[in-house]
Amino acid sequence: TATKYLHIDRRDTSSSTWTTSLYLDKSSKKKKEFRALQVACGTKLHKIIKHGSTRWLSLQNCIDRLIEQWEPLQKFFASEIGVVKEKYIASKKHNRLRRINEFFGTATSKLYCIFLVENLPIFLNANLMLQQEAPQIHVMSKCLDNVITDLFVRYVRPKSISDAKSIFDVKHEERCHQKNRDDLLISPNVRNCIDKMKASGSLTKENENTIFADVRCFFSEASRYILGKFPLTDGLLENAKVLSVKDREKHSLVMMQYFVDKFPCLIQPTYKKQLELEFAKFQCHKDINMPQEILAETRVDKQWHMISKLTNADGQLMYQHLSTVMKGICTMPHSNADSERIFSLVRKNNTVYSPTLSTETLSALVVQKVYMISRGLVCHKAKFSQEQLTKAKSSYYSSLKNN
């Protein structure tokens, strides 16, 4: 959303990367001509990556590749403009070609691309966390707060941040609360690029003012979008911090009670008194008396699985009800990445090359693949017992006989 404020193209950067890869993708002749320019310019023989909106982490790699291949791409599209036939000048294809040529021909386009590559990690680190299969709901609140904080410190005056009662009270859009040009955190690479362009005379004073105005708009718009769209004050995320084992002394009973009241299925009402007692005891459980494998485990769901097996001197489970509630909280999804993986898995199996694949067979395949992925297994290394192979052969023979 914020990239539309960078004056690169009439469309945003992601559209430019997608259009560039699309133009080269379908023609072997164009690929050959581009490869010859890569050799002539001495750049690596890499292909242009296509950006997809559903591939959350692809944008930085795509822009990075454009920067790497900038010189051959610039020469290629300049030569393409010169050989377009007159009858195609008014066509959509020529308009697309003209936009790409303008993108690579503009002096500041590469500068904007370098700026994006240097600053996109602010968002990509959060995206990486959202795509993890391990439960992350207990660290979501802190992660989202870090994203908006990382944005603020880049362009908002420190006093304006520290004086605000909350992140929502920071007046980040007002120019008087923003840093001076020399204090903006746009990365040393971007500043070096600006200095080189000024020294060569390719960057005018007016263009320089536009660049820094665009940078402020980029940061400000990204901050506005996050403050308006992200669940920064969501009670569920705030109370989900109760999952953290190492911070158990900082948690309050109210945090756990929030989930018990919101999701009554987590525990029966008759066990609530025992649950509160187990929670209080767990807060007092010293690290020295905690098995080291629990403290060393990085996945919170596995930690609580091991805690659920702890017993006291009488052989009774120490945290039977508490672990049940905590494991229930662990099942709450922290993003839609898991469901998107399932959709992708179905599309890869239900193709035009398997038109007779039944829903039951497809479901069984997906379940098996999800199981193998969760165990870190790959299909070509799977080993089956003789009994399983015999059953598979019998099932296949029966299906052929019935058909």
XYZ file of C-alpha atoms in Angstrom:
403
model
C 0.000 0.000 0.000
C 2.740 2.454 0.944
C 4.751 1.836 -2.259
C 2.230 3.820 -4.318
C 3.661 6.979 -2.710
C 7.056 6.365 -4.318
C 7.172 8.152 -7.671
C 8.534 5.242 -9.679
C 5.768 4.542 -12.077
C 2.111 5.225 -12.533
C 1.698 1.845 -10.874
C 3.525 0.539 -7.816
C 6.816 -1.336 -7.704
C 5.261 -4.771 -7.345
C 3.350 -4.177 -10.592
C 6.574 -3.175 -12.358
C 8.381 -6.337 -11.241
C 5.449 -8.499 -12.326
C 5.181 -6.796 -15.742
C 8.919 -7.116 -16.379
C 8.966 -10.845 -15.671
C 5.769 -11.381 -17.704
C 7.234 -9.627 -20.745
C 10.261 -11.944 -20.761
C 8.491 -15.102 -19.683
C 6.673 -16.250 -22.841
C 9.200 -15.576 -25.592
C 12.320 -17.706 -26.055
C 13.601 -15.104 -28.549
C 13.395 -12.310 -25.967
C 15.080 -14.517 -23.382
C 17.938 -15.201 -25.802
C 18.373 -11.481 -26.563
C 18.295 -10.633 -22.854
C 20.867 -13.331 -22.076
C 23.200 -11.864 -24.705
C 22.926 -8.474 -22.975
C 23.630 -10.114 -19.605
C 26.844 -11.565 -21.017
C 27.793 -8.221 -22.607
C 27.190 -6.321 -19.354
C 29.005 -8.924 -17.247
C 26.048 -9.630 -14.952
C 25.055 -13.038 -13.630
C 22.826 -15.145 -15.886
C 19.834 -15.064 -13.573
C 16.177 -15.072 -14.589
C 13.767 -12.304 -13.594
C 11.608 -13.432 -10.680
C 7.862 -12.926 -10.912
C 6.200 -11.359 -7.894
C 2.936 -12.879 -6.652
C 0.653 -11.121 -4.188
C 0.026 -14.413 -2.369
C 3.758 -15.079 -2.047
C 4.328 -12.836 0.941
C 8.114 -12.883 0.903
C 8.712 -12.620 -2.848
C 8.705 -8.836 -3.288
C 12.128 -8.197 -1.750
C 13.721 -10.989 -3.816
C 12.092 -9.651 -6.996
C 13.315 -6.095 -6.437
C 16.757 -7.370 -5.458
C 16.950 -9.242 -8.754
C 15.890 -6.121 -10.716
C 18.729 -4.155 -9.099
C 21.193 -6.913 -9.944
C 20.046 -7.015 -13.593
C 19.414 -3.268 -13.947
C 21.905 -2.502 -16.743
C 20.933 -5.359 -19.117
C 17.221 -4.738 -18.437
C 17.610 -1.041 -19.169
C 19.333 -1.740 -22.491
C 16.928 -4.528 -23.434
C 13.732 -2.490 -23.059
C 15.298 0.561 -24.695
C 16.078 -1.595 -27.736
C 12.595 -3.146 -27.665
C 10.955 0.295 -27.898
C 12.979 1.053 -31.015
C 11.847 -2.022 -32.965
C 8.097 -1.923 -32.226
C 6.085 -1.939 -35.416
C 3.892 1.071 -36.139
C 0.637 -0.929 -36.058
C 1.335 -1.999 -32.444
C 2.000 1.509 -31.092
C -1.576 1.969 -29.816
C -1.886 -1.547 -28.431
C -1.924 -2.571 -24.752
C 1.307 -4.487 -25.302
C 3.102 -1.327 -26.422
C 1.696 0.637 -23.463
C 3.056 -2.006 -21.128
C 6.426 -1.911 -22.880
C 6.504 1.882 -22.696
C 5.794 1.819 -18.945
C 8.604 -0.657 -18.347
C 11.007 1.424 -20.433
C 10.059 4.556 -18.496
C 10.610 2.671 -15.243
C 14.170 1.653 -16.150
C 14.890 4.936 -17.897
C 14.035 7.155 -14.915
C 17.103 8.137 -12.904
C 15.434 7.745 -9.498
C 13.767 4.351 -10.109
C 16.814 2.346 -9.053
C 17.195 4.563 -5.983
C 13.618 3.809 -4.921
C 14.220 0.096 -5.458
C 17.304 0.192 -3.221
C 15.264 2.033 -0.596
C 12.587 -0.685 -0.664
C 15.112 -3.520 -0.415
C 16.658 -1.854 2.637
C 13.336 -1.197 4.395
C 11.092 -4.128 3.461
C 12.664 -6.327 6.204
C 10.591 -4.282 8.683
C 7.525 -6.135 7.382
C 9.154 -9.367 6.202
C 10.337 -10.353 9.677
C 6.735 -10.227 10.899
C 5.600 -12.177 7.825
C 8.153 -14.884 8.566
C 6.700 -15.265 12.034
C 3.153 -15.424 10.659
C 4.135 -18.262 8.316
C 5.655 -20.461 10.996
C 3.881 -23.726 11.719
C 4.714 -23.583 15.425
C 2.197 -21.682 17.613
C 3.064 -17.979 17.709
C -0.096 -16.488 19.155
C 1.653 -15.750 22.465
C 4.271 -13.505 20.776
C 1.983 -11.885 18.197
C 1.257 -8.807 20.285
C 4.946 -8.090 20.869
C 5.806 -8.755 17.219
C 3.169 -6.335 15.907
C 4.265 -3.681 18.399
C 7.849 -4.096 17.151
C 6.753 -3.479 13.542
C 5.116 -0.128 14.272
C 7.960 0.857 16.613
C 10.560 0.055 13.926
C 8.661 2.330 11.555
C 8.296 5.206 14.017
C 11.980 5.354 14.966
C 12.889 5.816 11.291
C 11.121 9.120 10.777
C 9.426 10.365 13.987
C 11.280 12.509 16.508
C 12.259 10.566 19.661
C 10.542 13.077 21.969
C 7.270 12.760 20.040
C 7.375 8.988 20.586
C 8.351 9.086 24.266
C 5.781 11.812 25.134
C 2.869 9.883 23.595
C 0.686 7.920 26.011
C 0.404 5.054 23.518
C 1.481 4.255 19.966
C -1.921 5.489 18.777
C -1.205 8.950 20.194
C 2.026 9.452 18.225
C 1.423 12.301 15.764
C 3.505 10.691 13.052
C 1.743 12.391 10.119
C 2.514 15.951 11.234
C 5.715 17.357 9.740
C 6.702 19.109 12.989
C 6.913 15.727 14.729
C 9.039 14.132 12.022
C 12.831 14.044 11.911
C 14.941 16.356 9.811
C 16.169 15.109 6.448
C 19.638 14.233 7.732
C 18.189 12.182 10.625
C 15.806 10.030 8.582
C 16.828 6.347 8.714
C 16.827 5.424 5.035
C 19.999 3.271 5.216
C 23.621 4.187 4.277
C 23.259 2.525 0.848
C 20.455 4.899 -0.141
C 22.379 7.957 1.070
C 25.495 6.832 -0.815
C 23.406 6.403 -3.945
C 21.964 9.912 -3.527
C 25.442 11.402 -3.068
C 26.729 9.646 -6.213
C 23.762 10.868 -8.258
C 24.256 14.425 -6.997
C 27.968 14.280 -7.831
C 27.234 13.034 -11.356
C 24.561 15.679 -11.902
C 21.767 13.138 -12.527
C 19.834 14.238 -9.437
C 18.458 17.759 -9.276
C 17.549 19.619 -6.101
C 13.890 19.301 -6.982
C 14.183 15.533 -7.439
C 16.030 15.234 -4.147
C 13.241 17.077 -2.335
C 10.700 14.785 -3.999
C 12.603 11.676 -2.885
C 12.661 12.680 0.785
C 9.004 13.733 0.646
C 8.171 10.319 -0.808
C 10.159 8.582 1.918
C 8.161 10.415 4.590
C 4.899 9.510 2.834
C 5.992 5.862 2.593
C 6.735 5.584 6.319
C 3.667 7.592 7.309
C 1.259 5.631 5.099
C 2.688 2.299 6.272
C 2.270 3.425 9.900
C -1.289 4.633 9.260
C -2.224 1.321 7.639
C -0.754 -0.748 10.501
C -2.447 1.358 13.185
C -5.772 1.029 11.356
C -5.627 -2.638 10.309
C -3.420 -4.570 12.736
C -4.980 -5.986 15.956
C -2.605 -4.016 18.169
C -5.103 -3.731 21.038
C -6.754 -7.125 20.679
C -7.439 -8.645 24.091
C -6.923 -12.208 22.907
C -3.377 -11.534 21.699
C -2.519 -9.612 24.853
C -3.781 -12.371 27.150
C -2.216 -15.121 25.019
C 1.135 -14.110 26.536
C 0.126 -16.396 29.402
C 1.463 -19.286 27.279
C 5.057 -18.197 27.808
C 6.733 -20.535 30.288
C 9.767 -18.369 31.023
C 7.620 -15.306 31.865
C 5.150 -17.201 34.088
C 5.895 -15.013 37.152
C 4.752 -11.887 35.268
C 1.366 -13.305 34.297
C -1.857 -12.767 36.173
C -4.761 -15.104 36.788
C -6.976 -12.737 34.779
C -5.081 -13.613 31.600
C -5.911 -17.296 31.910
C -9.454 -16.569 33.099
C -9.997 -14.594 29.868
C -9.721 -17.772 27.797
C -11.725 -19.908 30.231
C -14.630 -17.430 30.034
C -14.346 -16.884 26.274
C -14.004 -20.591 25.418
C -15.945 -22.651 28.001
C -15.064 -25.841 26.121
C -11.480 -25.613 27.405
C -12.389 -26.908 30.864
C -15.423 -28.038 32.817
C -16.734 -25.580 35.463
C -16.186 -28.116 38.259
C -12.419 -28.009 37.646
C -11.996 -24.209 37.731
C -10.972 -24.122 41.391
C -8.285 -26.750 40.758
C -7.181 -24.864 37.662
C -6.556 -21.659 39.631
C -4.555 -23.571 42.224
C -2.411 -25.221 39.544
C -1.794 -21.830 37.918
C -0.611 -20.340 41.217
C 1.693 -23.303 41.857
C 3.099 -23.127 38.339
C 4.035 -19.470 38.821
C 6.068 -20.472 41.874
C 7.725 -23.412 40.110
C 11.439 -22.550 40.066
C 13.524 -23.062 36.947
C 15.992 -25.159 38.918
C 13.221 -27.688 39.623
C 11.977 -27.630 36.023
C 13.338 -30.323 33.661
C 15.951 -28.754 31.396
C 14.401 -30.240 28.254
C 11.290 -28.130 28.906
C 13.260 -24.885 29.240
C 15.405 -25.749 26.200
C 12.391 -26.486 23.971
C 11.618 -23.639 21.530
C 8.046 -24.637 20.640
C 5.543 -23.596 23.281
C 3.105 -26.414 22.430
C 5.790 -29.028 23.023
C 6.723 -27.311 26.280
C 3.180 -27.628 27.583
C 2.976 -31.212 26.369
C 6.002 -32.041 28.522
C 4.625 -30.009 31.450
C 1.395 -32.020 31.268
C 3.418 -35.153 32.131
C 5.068 -33.739 35.264
C 4.125 -35.597 38.429
C 4.518 -34.924 42.137
C 5.868 -37.257 44.832
C 2.565 -39.171 44.936
C 2.685 -39.849 41.191
C -0.226 -37.483 40.517
C -0.121 -35.070 37.569
C 0.947 -31.641 38.801
C -0.662 -29.488 36.110
C -3.359 -31.681 34.594
C -6.026 -28.994 34.096
C -3.651 -26.094 33.495
C -1.859 -27.926 30.677
C -5.213 -28.837 29.091
C -6.208 -25.170 28.920
C -2.792 -24.059 27.679
C -2.671 -26.713 24.953
C -6.126 -25.580 23.883
C -4.846 -22.003 23.525
C -1.925 -23.315 21.443
C -4.363 -24.640 18.836
C -5.583 -21.139 17.986
C -4.168 -20.105 14.587
C -2.013 -16.987 14.541
C -2.502 -16.446 10.777
C -4.162 -18.005 7.718
C -0.864 -19.477 6.469
C -1.860 -23.035 7.433
C -5.119 -22.916 5.483
C -3.320 -21.359 2.511
C -0.851 -24.268 2.560
C -3.761 -26.712 2.403
C -5.291 -24.859 -0.567
C -1.933 -24.940 -2.342
C -1.564 -28.647 -1.579
C -5.006 -29.404 -3.038
C -4.265 -27.438 -6.212
C -1.012 -29.329 -6.745
C -2.776 -32.699 -6.490
C -6.130 -31.963 -8.114
C -4.866 -31.110 -11.607
C -6.034 -31.642 -15.196
C -3.775 -34.685 -15.322
C -5.841 -36.458 -12.654
C -9.465 -35.788 -13.713
C -10.866 -38.981 -12.165
C -9.422 -38.312 -8.714
C -12.273 -38.692 -6.213
C -12.813 -36.418 -3.230
C -12.116 -39.294 -0.830
C -8.788 -40.119 -2.487
C -7.816 -36.438 -2.604
C -8.642 -36.047 1.094
C -6.573 -39.106 1.957
C -3.628 -37.778 -0.062
C -3.786 -34.383 1.620
C -3.988 -35.942 5.100
C -0.978 -38.151 4.360
C 1.044 -35.246 2.931
C 0.231 -32.989 5.894
C 1.266 -35.786 8.271
C 4.584 -36.296 6.442
C 5.288 -32.553 6.355
C 4.641 -32.272 10.106
C 7.157 -35.085 10.714
C 9.744 -33.683 8.317
C 9.419 -36.677 5.979
C 9.603 -36.782 2.170
C 7.620 -39.178 0.001
C 10.551 -40.641 -1.963
C 12.240 -41.723 1.274
C 9.137 -43.254 2.867
C 9.383 -46.916 3.879
C 6.352 -49.202 3.988
C 5.897 -52.550 5.648
C 5.082 -55.673 3.666
C 1.594 -55.649 5.152
C 0.929 -52.111 3.870
C 2.190 -52.995 0.397
C -0.019 -56.091 0.292
C -3.081 -54.059 1.277
C -2.265 -51.449 -1.379
C -1.964 -54.107 -4.095
C -5.226 -55.745 -3.036
C -7.032 -52.410 -3.020
C -5.689 -51.521 -6.465
C -6.700 -54.961 -7.848
C -10.208 -54.586 -6.399
C -10.661 -51.152 -7.984
C -9.604 -52.489 -11.378
C -11.933 -55.456 -11.047
C -14.906 -53.254 -10.109
C -14.270 -50.971 -13.061
